[in-house]
CSV table of C-alpha atoms in Angstrom, one decimal:
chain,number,residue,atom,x,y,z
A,86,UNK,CA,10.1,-14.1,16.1
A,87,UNK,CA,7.5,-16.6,14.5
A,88,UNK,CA,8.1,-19.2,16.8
A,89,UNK,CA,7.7,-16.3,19.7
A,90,UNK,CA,4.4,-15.4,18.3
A,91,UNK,CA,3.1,-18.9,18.0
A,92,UNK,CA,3.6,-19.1,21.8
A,93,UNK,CA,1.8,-15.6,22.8
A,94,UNK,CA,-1.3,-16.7,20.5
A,95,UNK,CA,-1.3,-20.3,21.9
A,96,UNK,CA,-2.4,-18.7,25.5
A,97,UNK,CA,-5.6,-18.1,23.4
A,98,UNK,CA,-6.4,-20.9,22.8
A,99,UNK,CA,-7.7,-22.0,26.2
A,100,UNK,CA,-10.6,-18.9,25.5
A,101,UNK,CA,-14.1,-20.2,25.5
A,102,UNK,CA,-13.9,-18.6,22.1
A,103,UNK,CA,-10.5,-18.8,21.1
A,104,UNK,CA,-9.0,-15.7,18.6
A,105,UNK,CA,-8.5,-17.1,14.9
A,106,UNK,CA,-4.9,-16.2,14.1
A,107,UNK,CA,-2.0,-17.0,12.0
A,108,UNK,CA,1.6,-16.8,12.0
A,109,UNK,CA,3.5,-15.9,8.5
A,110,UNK,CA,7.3,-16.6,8.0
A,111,UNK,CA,8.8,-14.1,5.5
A,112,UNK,CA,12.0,-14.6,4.4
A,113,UNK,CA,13.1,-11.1,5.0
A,114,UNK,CA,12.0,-9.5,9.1
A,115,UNK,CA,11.0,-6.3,7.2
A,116,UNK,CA,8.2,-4.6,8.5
A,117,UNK,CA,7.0,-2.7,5.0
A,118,UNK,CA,7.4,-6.4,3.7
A,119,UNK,CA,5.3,-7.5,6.1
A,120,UNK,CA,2.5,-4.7,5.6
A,121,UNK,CA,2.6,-5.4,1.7
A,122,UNK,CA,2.2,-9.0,2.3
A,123,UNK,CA,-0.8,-8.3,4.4
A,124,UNK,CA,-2.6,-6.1,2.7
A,125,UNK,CA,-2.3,-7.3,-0.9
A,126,UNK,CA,-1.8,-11.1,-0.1
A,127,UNK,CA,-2.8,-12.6,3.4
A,128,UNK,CA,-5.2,-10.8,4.3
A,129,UNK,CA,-9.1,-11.0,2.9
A,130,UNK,CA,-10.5,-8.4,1.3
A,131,UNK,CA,-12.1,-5.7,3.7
A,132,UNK,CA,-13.6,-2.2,4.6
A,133,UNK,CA,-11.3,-1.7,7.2
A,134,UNK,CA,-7.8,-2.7,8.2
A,135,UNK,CA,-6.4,-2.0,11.9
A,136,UNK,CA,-2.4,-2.3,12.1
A,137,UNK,CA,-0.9,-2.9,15.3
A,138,UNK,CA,2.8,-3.6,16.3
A,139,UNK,CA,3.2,-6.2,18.4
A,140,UNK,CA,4.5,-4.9,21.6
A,141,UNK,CA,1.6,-2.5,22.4
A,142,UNK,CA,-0.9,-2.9,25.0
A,143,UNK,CA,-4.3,-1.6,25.2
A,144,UNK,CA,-5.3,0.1,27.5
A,145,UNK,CA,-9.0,0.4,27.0
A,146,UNK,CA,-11.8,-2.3,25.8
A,147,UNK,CA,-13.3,-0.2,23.2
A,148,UNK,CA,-10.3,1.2,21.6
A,149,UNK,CA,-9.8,-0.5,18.4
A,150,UNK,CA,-14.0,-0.1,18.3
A,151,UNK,CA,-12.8,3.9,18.3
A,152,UNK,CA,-10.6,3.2,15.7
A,153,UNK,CA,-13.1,2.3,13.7
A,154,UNK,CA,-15.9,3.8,14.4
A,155,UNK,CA,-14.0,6.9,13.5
A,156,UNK,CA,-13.7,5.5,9.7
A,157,UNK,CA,-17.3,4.7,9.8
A,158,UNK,CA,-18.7,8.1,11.2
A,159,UNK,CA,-16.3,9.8,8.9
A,160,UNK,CA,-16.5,9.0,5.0
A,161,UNK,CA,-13.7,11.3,4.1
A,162,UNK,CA,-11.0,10.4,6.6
A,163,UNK,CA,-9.1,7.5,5.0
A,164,UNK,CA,-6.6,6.2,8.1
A,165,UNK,CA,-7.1,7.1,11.7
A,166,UNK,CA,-4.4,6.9,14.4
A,167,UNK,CA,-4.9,5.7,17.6
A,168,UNK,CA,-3.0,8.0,20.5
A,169,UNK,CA,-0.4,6.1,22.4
A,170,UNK,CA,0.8,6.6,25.6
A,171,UNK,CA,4.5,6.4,26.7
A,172,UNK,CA,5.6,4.2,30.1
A,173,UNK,CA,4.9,7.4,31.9
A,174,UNK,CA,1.3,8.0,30.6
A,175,UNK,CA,1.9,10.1,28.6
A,176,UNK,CA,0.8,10.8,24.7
A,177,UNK,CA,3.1,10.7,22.4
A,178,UNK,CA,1.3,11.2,19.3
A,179,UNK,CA,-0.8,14.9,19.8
A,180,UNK,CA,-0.5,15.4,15.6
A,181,UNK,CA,0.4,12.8,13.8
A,182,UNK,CA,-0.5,9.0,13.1
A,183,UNK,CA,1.8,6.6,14.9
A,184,UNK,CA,2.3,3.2,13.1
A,185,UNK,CA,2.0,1.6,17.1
A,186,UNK,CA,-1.7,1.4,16.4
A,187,UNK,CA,-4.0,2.6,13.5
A,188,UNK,CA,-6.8,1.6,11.5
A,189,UNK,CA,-7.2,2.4,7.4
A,190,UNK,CA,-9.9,1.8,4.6
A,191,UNK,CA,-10.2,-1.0,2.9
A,192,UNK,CA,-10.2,0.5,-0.7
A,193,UNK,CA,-7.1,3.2,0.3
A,194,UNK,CA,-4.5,0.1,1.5
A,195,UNK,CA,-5.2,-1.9,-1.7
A,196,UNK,CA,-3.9,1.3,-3.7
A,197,UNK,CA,-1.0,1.2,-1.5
A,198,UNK,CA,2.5,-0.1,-1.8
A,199,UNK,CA,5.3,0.0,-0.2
A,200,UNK,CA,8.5,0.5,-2.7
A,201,UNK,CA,11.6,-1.3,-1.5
A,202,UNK,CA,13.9,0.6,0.3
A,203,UNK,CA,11.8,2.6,2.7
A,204,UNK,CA,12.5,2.6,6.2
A,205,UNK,CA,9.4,3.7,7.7
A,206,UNK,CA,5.9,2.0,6.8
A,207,UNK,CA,4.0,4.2,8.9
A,208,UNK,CA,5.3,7.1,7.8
A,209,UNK,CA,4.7,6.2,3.8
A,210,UNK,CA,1.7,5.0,4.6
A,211,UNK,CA,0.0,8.3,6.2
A,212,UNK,CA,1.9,10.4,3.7
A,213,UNK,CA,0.2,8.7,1.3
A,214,UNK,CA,-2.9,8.5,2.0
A,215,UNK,CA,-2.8,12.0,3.5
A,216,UNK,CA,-1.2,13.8,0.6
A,217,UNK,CA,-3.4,11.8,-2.0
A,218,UNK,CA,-0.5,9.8,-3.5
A,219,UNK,CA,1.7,12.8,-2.9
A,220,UNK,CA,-0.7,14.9,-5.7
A,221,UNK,CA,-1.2,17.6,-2.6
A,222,UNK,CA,0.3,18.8,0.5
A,223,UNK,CA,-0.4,17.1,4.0
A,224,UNK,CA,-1.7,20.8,5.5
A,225,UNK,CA,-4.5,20.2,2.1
A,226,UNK,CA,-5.2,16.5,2.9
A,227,UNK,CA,-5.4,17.8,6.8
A,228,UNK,CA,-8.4,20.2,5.4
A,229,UNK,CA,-10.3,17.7,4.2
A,230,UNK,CA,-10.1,15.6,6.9
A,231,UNK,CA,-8.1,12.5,5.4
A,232,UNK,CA,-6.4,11.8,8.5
A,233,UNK,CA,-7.9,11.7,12.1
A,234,UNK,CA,-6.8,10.3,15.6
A,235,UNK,CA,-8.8,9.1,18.5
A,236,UNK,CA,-10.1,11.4,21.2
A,237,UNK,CA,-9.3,8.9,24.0
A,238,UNK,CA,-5.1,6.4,24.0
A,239,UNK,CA,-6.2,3.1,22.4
A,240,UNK,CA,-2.3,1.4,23.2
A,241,UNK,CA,0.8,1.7,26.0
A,242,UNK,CA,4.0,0.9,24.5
A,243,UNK,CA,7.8,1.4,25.1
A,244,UNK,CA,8.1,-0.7,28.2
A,245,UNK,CA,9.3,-4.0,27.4
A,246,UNK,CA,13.0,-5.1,28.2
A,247,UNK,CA,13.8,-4.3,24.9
A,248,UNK,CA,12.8,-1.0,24.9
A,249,UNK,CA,15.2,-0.7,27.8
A,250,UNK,CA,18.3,-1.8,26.0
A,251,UNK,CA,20.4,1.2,24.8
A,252,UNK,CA,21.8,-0.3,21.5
A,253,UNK,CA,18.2,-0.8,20.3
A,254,UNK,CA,17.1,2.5,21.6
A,255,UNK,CA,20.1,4.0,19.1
A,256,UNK,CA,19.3,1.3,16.7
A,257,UNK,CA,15.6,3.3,16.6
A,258,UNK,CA,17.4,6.9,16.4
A,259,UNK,CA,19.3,6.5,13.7
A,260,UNK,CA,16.9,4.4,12.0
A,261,UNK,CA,14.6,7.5,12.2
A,262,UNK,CA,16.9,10.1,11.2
A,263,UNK,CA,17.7,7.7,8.0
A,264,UNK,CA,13.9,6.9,7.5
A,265,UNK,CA,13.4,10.6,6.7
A,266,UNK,CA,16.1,10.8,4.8
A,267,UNK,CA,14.6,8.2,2.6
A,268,UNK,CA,11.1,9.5,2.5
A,269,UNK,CA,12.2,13.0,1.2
A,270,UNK,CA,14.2,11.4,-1.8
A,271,UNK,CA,10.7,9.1,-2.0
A,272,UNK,CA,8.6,12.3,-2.3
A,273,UNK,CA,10.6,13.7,-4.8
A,274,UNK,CA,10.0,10.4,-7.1
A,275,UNK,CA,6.2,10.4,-6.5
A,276,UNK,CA,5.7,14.0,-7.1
A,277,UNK,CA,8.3,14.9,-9.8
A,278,UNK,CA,9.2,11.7,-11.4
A,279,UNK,CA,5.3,10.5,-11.4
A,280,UNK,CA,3.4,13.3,-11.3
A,281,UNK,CA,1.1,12.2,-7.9
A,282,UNK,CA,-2.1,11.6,-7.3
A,283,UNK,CA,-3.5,8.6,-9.4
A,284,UNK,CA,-0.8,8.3,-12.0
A,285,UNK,CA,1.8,8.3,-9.3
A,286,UNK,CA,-0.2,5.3,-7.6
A,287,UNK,CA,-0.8,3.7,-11.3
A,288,UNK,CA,2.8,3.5,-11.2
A,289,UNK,CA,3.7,2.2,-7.6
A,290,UNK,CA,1.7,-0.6,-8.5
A,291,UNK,CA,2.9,-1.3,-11.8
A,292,UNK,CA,6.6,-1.2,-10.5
A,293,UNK,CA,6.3,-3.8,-7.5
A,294,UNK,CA,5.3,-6.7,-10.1
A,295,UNK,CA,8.0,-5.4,-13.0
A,296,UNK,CA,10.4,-3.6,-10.7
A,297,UNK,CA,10.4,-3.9,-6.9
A,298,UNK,CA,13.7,-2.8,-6.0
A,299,UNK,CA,13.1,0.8,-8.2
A,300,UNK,CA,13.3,2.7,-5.1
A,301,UNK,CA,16.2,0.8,-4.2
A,302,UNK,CA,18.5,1.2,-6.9
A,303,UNK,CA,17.2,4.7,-6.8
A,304,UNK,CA,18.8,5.4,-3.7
A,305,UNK,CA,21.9,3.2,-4.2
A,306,UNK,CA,22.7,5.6,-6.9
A,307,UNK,CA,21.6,9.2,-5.3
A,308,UNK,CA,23.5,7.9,-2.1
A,309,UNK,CA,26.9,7.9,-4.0
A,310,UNK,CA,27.1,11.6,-3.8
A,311,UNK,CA,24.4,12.7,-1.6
A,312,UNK,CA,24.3,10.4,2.2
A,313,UNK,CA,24.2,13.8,4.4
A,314,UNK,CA,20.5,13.5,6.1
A,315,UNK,CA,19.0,16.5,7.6
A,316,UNK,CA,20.4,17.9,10.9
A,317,UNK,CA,17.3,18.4,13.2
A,318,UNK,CA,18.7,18.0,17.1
A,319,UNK,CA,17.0,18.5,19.7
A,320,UNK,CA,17.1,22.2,21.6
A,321,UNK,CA,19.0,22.9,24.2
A,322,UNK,CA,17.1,25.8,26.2
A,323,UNK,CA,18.4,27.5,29.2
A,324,UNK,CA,18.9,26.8,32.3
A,325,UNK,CA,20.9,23.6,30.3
A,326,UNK,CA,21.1,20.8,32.0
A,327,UNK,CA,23.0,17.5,31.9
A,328,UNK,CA,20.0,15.8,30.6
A,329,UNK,CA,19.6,17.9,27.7
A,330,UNK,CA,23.4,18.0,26.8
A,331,UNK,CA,23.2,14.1,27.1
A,332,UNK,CA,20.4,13.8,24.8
A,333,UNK,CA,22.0,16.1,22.0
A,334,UNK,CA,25.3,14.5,22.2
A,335,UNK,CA,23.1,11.0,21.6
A,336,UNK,CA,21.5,12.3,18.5
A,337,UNK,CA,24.7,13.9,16.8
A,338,UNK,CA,26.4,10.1,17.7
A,339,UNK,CA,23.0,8.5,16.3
A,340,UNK,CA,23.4,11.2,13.6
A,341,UNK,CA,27.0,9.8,12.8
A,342,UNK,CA,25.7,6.7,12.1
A,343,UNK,CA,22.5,7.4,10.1
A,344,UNK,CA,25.9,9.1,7.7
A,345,UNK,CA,27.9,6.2,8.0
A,346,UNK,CA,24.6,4.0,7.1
A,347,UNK,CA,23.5,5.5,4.0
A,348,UNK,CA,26.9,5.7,3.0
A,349,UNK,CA,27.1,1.8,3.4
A,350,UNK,CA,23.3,1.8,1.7
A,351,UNK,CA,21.4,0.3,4.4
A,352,UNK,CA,18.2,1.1,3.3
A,353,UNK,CA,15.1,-0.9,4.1
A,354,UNK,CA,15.4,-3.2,7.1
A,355,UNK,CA,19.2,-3.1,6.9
A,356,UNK,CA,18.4,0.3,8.4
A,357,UNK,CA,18.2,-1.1,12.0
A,358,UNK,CA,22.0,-2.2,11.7
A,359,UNK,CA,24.3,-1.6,13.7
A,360,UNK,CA,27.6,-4.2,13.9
A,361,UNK,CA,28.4,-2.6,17.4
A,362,UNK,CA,29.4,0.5,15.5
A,363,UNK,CA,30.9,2.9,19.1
A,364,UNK,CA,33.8,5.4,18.2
């Protein structure tokens, strides 16, 4: 992956003002990993921070300025989304921020880490800076305007080769239905455990320098007893077709092996494994 992204950003380089980038080896491909290394050691300290992935393409000049802008304009909202269109044009984010492409303040991402274990940056990441360290609920943080997206689609995504193979498009199902699994069991922590709101945070930070894998051994332990996530497949209304009975019989198989993966504790980046698991 490092030595793919060395060759992308080397195109640069023949600019009349070529980008300044750099290309960081972790040991583990882990993508909260990478967004605590990032934020809280690589990168300099800054008003504003705009995460990308890397596959995304955008798909107007002035998007990221949006992005931005938005933060500026708006002193209350603390991470705003970029909408992101599908291979078909199509957004795919109406309501909520997609990790694809988003921007967050400067003073909000320092306060933020990302505990071991969880499967989905994005997802920790807007819940907590939405719910206020998970002190509120997201409909309150949505009141007051902590969260916002762009009126205009800032990236394209999802139509790479890869996004085309079907055991990573499964590998990204049941990797979503075990990320939420995770973040309800994370919520629970930060709001009965901790308290939320600043003593919650006070804590997350105190536990990644004294104990990182908390979260971690937390779930190896409520996983013993308790690896059923929740059931949520997609409806089937009439007239059915084939299509639609396709698609739910995907997500009970993807379903199957969300079980079989917190079963086995594959939490974290482990969560995209899938050791050609077909039954």
């Amino acid at each position: 992956m490092a030595a793919m992204a060395r060759a992308k950003l080397a195109e640069f380089d023949q600019l009349k003002n070529p980008i300044k980038s750099q290309v960081i080896e972790l040991p583990i491909a882990d993508k909260c990993a990478a967004w605590n290394h990032f934020i809280h050691q690589a990168a300099d300290v800054a008003d504003y921070y705009i995460c990308l992935d890397a596959d995304v393409v955008l798909v107007q000049p002035t998007g990221l300025e949006e992005l931005l802008q938005t933060l500026i304009t708006h002193p209350e909202c603390r991470i705003c989304g970029g909408k992101v269109l599908n291979k078909r044009g199509e957004i795919t984010n109406h309501h909520f921020i997609d990790g694809k492409c988003y921007a967050i303040r400067g003073e909000i991402a320092r306060n933020i880490y990302i505990p071991n274990g969880v499967i989905a940056d994005d997802v920790y990441v807007a819940a907590t800076a939405l719910t206020n360290w998970y002190e509120t609920t997201p409909e309150v943080g949505e009141t007051k305007g902590y969260t916002r997206l762009t009126e205009k689609p800032v990236v394209r995504s999802g139509d790479t080769p890869r996004d085309r193979d079907k055991s990573y498009w499964i590998a990204c199902r049941k990797r979503t239905i075990m990320a939420e699994y995770a973040q309800r069991r994370l919520d629970y922590c930060m709001r009965s455990i901790f308290g939320g709101g600043d003593l919650a945070k006070t804590m997350v930070l105190k536990l990644a320098t004294t104990h990182p894998n908390w979260f971690l051994a937390y779930l190896h332990q409520v996983s013993r007893s308790d690896f059923a996530p929740q059931f949520n497949p997609p409806h089937l209304k009439p007239p059915i077709s084939i299509y639609q009975v396709a698609q739910f019989l995907v997500y009970c198989y993807c379903y199957l092996l969300s079980v079989l993966g917190i079963r086995n504790q594959e939490f974290g980046h482990l969560a995209w494994k899938l050791k050609h698991r077909y039954w």
